[in-house]
Coordinates of C-alpha atoms in Angstrom, one line a residue:
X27 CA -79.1 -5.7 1.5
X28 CA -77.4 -2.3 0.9
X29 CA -77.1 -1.8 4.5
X30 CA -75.7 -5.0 5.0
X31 CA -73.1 -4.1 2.2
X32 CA -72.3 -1.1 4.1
X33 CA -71.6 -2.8 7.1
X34 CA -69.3 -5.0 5.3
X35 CA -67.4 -2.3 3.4
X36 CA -67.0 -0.6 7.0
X37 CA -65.6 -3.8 8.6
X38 CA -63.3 -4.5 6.1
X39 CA -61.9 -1.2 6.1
X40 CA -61.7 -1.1 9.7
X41 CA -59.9 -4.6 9.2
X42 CA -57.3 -3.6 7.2
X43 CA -56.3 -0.7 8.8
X44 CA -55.7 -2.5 12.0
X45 CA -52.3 -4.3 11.3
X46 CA -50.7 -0.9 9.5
X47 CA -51.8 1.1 13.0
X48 CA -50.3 -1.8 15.2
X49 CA -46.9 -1.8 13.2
X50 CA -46.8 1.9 13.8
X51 CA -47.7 1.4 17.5
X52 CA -44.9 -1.2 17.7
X53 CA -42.0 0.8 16.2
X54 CA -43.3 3.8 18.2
X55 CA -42.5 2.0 21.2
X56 CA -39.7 -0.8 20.1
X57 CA -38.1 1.3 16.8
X58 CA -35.5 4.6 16.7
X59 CA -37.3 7.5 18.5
X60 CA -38.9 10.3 16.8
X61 CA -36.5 13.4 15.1
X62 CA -33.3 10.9 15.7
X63 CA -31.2 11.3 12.3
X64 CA -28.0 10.3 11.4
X65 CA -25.7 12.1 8.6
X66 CA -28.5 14.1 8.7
X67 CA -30.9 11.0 7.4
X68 CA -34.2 10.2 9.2
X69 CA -34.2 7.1 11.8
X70 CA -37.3 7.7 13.0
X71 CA -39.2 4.6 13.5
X72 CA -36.5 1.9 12.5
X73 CA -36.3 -1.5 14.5
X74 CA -32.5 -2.6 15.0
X75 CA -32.1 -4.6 11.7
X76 CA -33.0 -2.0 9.8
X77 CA -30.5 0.2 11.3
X78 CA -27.9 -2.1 10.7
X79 CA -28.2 -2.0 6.6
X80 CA -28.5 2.0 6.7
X81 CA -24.9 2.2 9.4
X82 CA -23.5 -1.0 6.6
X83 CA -24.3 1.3 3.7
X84 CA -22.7 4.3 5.1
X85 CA -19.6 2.4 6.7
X86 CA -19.2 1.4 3.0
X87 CA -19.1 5.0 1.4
X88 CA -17.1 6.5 4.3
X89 CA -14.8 3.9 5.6
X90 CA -11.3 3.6 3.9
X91 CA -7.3 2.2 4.4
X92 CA -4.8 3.9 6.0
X93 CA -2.2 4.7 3.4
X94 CA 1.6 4.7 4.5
X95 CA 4.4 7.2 4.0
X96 CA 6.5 6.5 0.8
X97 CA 8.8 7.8 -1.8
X98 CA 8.2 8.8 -4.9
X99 CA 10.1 6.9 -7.5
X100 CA 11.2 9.9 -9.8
X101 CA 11.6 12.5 -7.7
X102 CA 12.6 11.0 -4.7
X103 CA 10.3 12.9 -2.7
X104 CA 8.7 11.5 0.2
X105 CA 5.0 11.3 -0.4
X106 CA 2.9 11.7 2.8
X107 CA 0.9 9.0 4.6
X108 CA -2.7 8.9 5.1
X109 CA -4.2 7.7 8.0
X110 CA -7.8 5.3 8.1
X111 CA -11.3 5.5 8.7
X112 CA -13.0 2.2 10.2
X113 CA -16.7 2.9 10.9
X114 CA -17.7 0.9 14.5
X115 CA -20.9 -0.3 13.0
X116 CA -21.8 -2.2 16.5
X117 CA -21.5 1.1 18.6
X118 CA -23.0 3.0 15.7
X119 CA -26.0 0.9 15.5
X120 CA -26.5 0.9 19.4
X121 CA -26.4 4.7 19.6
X122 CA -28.8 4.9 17.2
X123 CA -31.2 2.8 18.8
X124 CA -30.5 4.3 22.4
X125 CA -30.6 7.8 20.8
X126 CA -33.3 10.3 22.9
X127 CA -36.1 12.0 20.9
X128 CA -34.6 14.7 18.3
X129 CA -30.9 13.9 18.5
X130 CA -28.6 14.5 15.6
X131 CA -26.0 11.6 15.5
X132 CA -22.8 10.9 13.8
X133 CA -21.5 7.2 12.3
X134 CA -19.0 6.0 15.4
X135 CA -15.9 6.1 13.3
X136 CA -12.3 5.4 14.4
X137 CA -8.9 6.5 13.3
X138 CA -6.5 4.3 11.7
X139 CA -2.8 5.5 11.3
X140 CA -0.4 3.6 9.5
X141 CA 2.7 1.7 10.5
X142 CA 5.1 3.7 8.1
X143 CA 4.7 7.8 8.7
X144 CA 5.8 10.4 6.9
X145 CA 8.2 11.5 10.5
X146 CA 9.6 7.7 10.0
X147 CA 11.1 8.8 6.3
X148 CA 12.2 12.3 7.6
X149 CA 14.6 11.0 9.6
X150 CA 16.0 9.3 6.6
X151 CA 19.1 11.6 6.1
X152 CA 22.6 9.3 6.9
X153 CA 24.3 7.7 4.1
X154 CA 25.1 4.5 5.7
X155 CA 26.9 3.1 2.6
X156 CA 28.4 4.4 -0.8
X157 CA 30.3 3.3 -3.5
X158 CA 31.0 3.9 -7.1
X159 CA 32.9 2.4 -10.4
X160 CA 34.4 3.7 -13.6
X161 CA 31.9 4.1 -16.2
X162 CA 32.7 2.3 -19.6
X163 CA 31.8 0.5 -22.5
X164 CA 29.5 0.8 -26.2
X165 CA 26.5 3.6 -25.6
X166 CA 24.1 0.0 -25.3
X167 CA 25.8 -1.0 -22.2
X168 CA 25.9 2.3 -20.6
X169 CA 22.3 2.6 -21.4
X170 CA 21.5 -0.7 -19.7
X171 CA 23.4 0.5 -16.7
X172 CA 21.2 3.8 -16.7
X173 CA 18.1 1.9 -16.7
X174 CA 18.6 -0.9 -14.5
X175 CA 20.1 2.0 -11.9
X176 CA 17.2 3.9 -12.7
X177 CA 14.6 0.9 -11.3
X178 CA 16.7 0.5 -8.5
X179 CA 16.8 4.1 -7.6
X180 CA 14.2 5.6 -5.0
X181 CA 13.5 1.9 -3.4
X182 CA 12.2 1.9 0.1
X183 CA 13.3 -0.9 2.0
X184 CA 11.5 -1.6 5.0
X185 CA 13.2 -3.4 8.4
X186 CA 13.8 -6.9 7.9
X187 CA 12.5 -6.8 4.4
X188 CA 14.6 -8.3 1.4
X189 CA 15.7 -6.4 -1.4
X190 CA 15.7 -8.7 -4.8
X191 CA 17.8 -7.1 -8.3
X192 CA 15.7 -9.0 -10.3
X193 CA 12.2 -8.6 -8.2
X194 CA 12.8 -4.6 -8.7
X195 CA 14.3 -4.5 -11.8
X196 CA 12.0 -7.1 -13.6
X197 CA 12.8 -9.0 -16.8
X198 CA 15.7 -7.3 -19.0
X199 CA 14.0 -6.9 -22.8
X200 CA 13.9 -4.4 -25.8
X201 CA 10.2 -3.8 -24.8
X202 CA 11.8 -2.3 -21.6
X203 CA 14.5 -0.1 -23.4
X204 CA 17.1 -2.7 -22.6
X205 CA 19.8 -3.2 -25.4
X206 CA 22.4 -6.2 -26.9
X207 CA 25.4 -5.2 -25.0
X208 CA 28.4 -7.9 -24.1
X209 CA 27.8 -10.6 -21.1
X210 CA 29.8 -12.6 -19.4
X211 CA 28.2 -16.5 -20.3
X212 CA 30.7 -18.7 -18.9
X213 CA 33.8 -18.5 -20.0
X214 CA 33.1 -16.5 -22.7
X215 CA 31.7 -12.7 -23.2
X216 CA 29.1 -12.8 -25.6
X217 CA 26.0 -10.3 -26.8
X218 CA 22.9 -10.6 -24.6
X219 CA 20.3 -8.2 -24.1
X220 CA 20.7 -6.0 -20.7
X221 CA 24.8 -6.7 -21.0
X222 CA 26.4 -4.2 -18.6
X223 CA 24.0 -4.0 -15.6
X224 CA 25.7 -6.8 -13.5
X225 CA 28.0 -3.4 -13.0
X226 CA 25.0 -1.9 -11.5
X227 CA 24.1 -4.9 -9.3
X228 CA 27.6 -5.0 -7.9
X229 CA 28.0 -1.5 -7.4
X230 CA 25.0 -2.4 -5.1
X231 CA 26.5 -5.1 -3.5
X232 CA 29.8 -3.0 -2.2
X233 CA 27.7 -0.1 -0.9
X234 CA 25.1 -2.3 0.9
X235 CA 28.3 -4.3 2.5
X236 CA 30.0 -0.5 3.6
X237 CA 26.0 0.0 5.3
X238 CA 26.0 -3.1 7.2
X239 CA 23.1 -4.8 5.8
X240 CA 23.4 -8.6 5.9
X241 CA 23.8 -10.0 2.0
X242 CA 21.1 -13.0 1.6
X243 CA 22.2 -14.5 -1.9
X244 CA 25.2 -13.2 -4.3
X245 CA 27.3 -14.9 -7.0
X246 CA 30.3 -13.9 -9.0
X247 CA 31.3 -13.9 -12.3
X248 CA 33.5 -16.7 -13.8
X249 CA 35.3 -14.2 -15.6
X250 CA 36.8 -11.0 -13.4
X251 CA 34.9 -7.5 -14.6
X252 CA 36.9 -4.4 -15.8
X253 CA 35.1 -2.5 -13.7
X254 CA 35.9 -4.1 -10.4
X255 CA 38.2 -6.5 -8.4
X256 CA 37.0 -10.1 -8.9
X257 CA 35.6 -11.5 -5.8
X258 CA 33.8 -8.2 -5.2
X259 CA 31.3 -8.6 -7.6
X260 CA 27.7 -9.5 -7.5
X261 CA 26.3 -11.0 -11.1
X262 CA 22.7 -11.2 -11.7
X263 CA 20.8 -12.9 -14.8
X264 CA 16.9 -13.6 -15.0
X265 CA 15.4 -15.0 -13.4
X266 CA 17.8 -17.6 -12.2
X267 CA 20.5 -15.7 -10.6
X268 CA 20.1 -13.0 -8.5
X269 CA 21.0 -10.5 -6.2
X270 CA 19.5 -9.8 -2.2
X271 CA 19.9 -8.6 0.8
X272 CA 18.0 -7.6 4.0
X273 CA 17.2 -4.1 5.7
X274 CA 18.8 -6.0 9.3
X275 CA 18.5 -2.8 10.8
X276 CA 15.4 -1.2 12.9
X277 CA 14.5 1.6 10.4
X278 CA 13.7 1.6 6.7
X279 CA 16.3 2.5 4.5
X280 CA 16.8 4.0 0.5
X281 CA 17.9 2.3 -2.2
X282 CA 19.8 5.6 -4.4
X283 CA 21.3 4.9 -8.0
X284 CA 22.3 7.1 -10.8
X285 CA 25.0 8.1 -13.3
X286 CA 27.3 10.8 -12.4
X287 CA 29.5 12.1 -14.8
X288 CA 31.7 8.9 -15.6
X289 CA 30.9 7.0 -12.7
X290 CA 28.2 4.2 -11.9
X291 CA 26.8 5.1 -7.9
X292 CA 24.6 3.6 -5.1
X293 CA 24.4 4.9 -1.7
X294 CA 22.1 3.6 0.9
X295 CA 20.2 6.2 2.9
X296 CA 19.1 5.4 6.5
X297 CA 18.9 6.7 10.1
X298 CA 21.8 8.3 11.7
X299 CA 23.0 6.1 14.8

């Protein structure tokens, strides 16, 4: 009886053993081959499928977006692009498994570069349009003027993009800053918050008219400004009535808006020629 036991226990050891040494037979011969790594983790062994989740996992950690060139909204400053990483996880996975015995592989990544680089802004250095007006009114308007020329100021417009007053300077409330200043409503001038920065939108207007750029959507005033000749004008109110136009040339172009000394400015920066 015990020697039959024995011969059982034997068997069945023997038995069990037999599927875990044909696996390791079969990825011997069908998996990764032995001392293959990549990043510097082991491959040895590994049929294709499994390959594919550790190349996905890495892809994930290493890949990223390309970032474009762009300018920094305070300063002005152009801010450097970045350029992409896309992992080929076919070619990866395919060098893995074709890899000879004690090889030292790398993901098969490729270089993305961005549509907008930082030599495109460089060139940025003609003033393609400028104008001005006179300065005036309470300390609300003229701080209505500073901010809505403030939002304005710094925007990159790319070609055949559209430029929208109210899209970049947003909603005019006292959350914002934005103050009770007079508005033209009709026929009449009333208080409204934001009064005074349909001064900055028209200053707009004129210097993207001396640039060249094709206007898309601009209304007047029914009353004539102080600051302007009627019919020059561009009035804006949100978020019904706005003001746009669009970059028609073949290389972005700055927005640029400020107070200087007594005078409301915008000048349009773009590409000589």
């Amino acid at each position: 009886m015990r020697r039959f036991l024995a011969v059982m226990l034997v068997v069945s050891v023997f038995s069990m053993g037999i599927p875990l040494t044909l696996r390791a037979i079969h990825r011997r011969f069908f998996g990764v081959k032995p001392g293959v790594t990549l990043e510097g983790r082991r491959m040895e062994g590994y049929y294709e499928r499994e390959v594919w989740v550790v190349v996905e996992e890495l892809a994930r950690a290493i890949q990223r977006p390309p970032r474009p060139a762009s300018i920094h909204k305070q300063t002005g400053e152009i801010i450097p692009h970045e350029n992409g990483l896309y992992v080929d996880i076919d070619a990866t996975v395919h060098q893995v498994m074709q890899a000879p015995k004690n090889t030292a592989l790398q993901v098969q990544a490729v270089e993305i570069v961005p549509l907008l680089r930082t030599e495109h802004l460089d060139k940025l250095t003609a003033v393609l349009g400028d104008f001005s007006t006179p300065l005036m009114g309470s300390p609300a308007r003229v701080n209505n003027i500073r901010l809505s020329a403030e939002a304005i100021n710094n925007t990159l417009v790319l070609p055949g993009e559209v430029f929208s007053f109210n899209g970049v300077v947003g909603e005019r409330t006292p959350e914002k800053g934005y103050k009770n200043a007079p508005i033209i409503l009709g026929e009449a001038v009333v208080p409204g918050v934001g009064g005074g920065i349909c001064q900055t939108s028209s200053t707009l207007y004129n210097a993207v008219r001396l640039a060249g750029l094709e206007v898309v959507e601009r209304r007047i005033h029914s009353v004539a400004p102080s600051y302007i000749q009627h019919g020059r004008d561009a009035t804006v109110a949100w978020p019904h009535t706005d003001f746009k136009f669009r970059n028609n040339t073949q290389h972005p172009i700055i927005v640029k808006a400020g107070i200087q000394g007594w005078r409301v400015r915008v000048w349009i920066v773009g590409r000589e020629g």
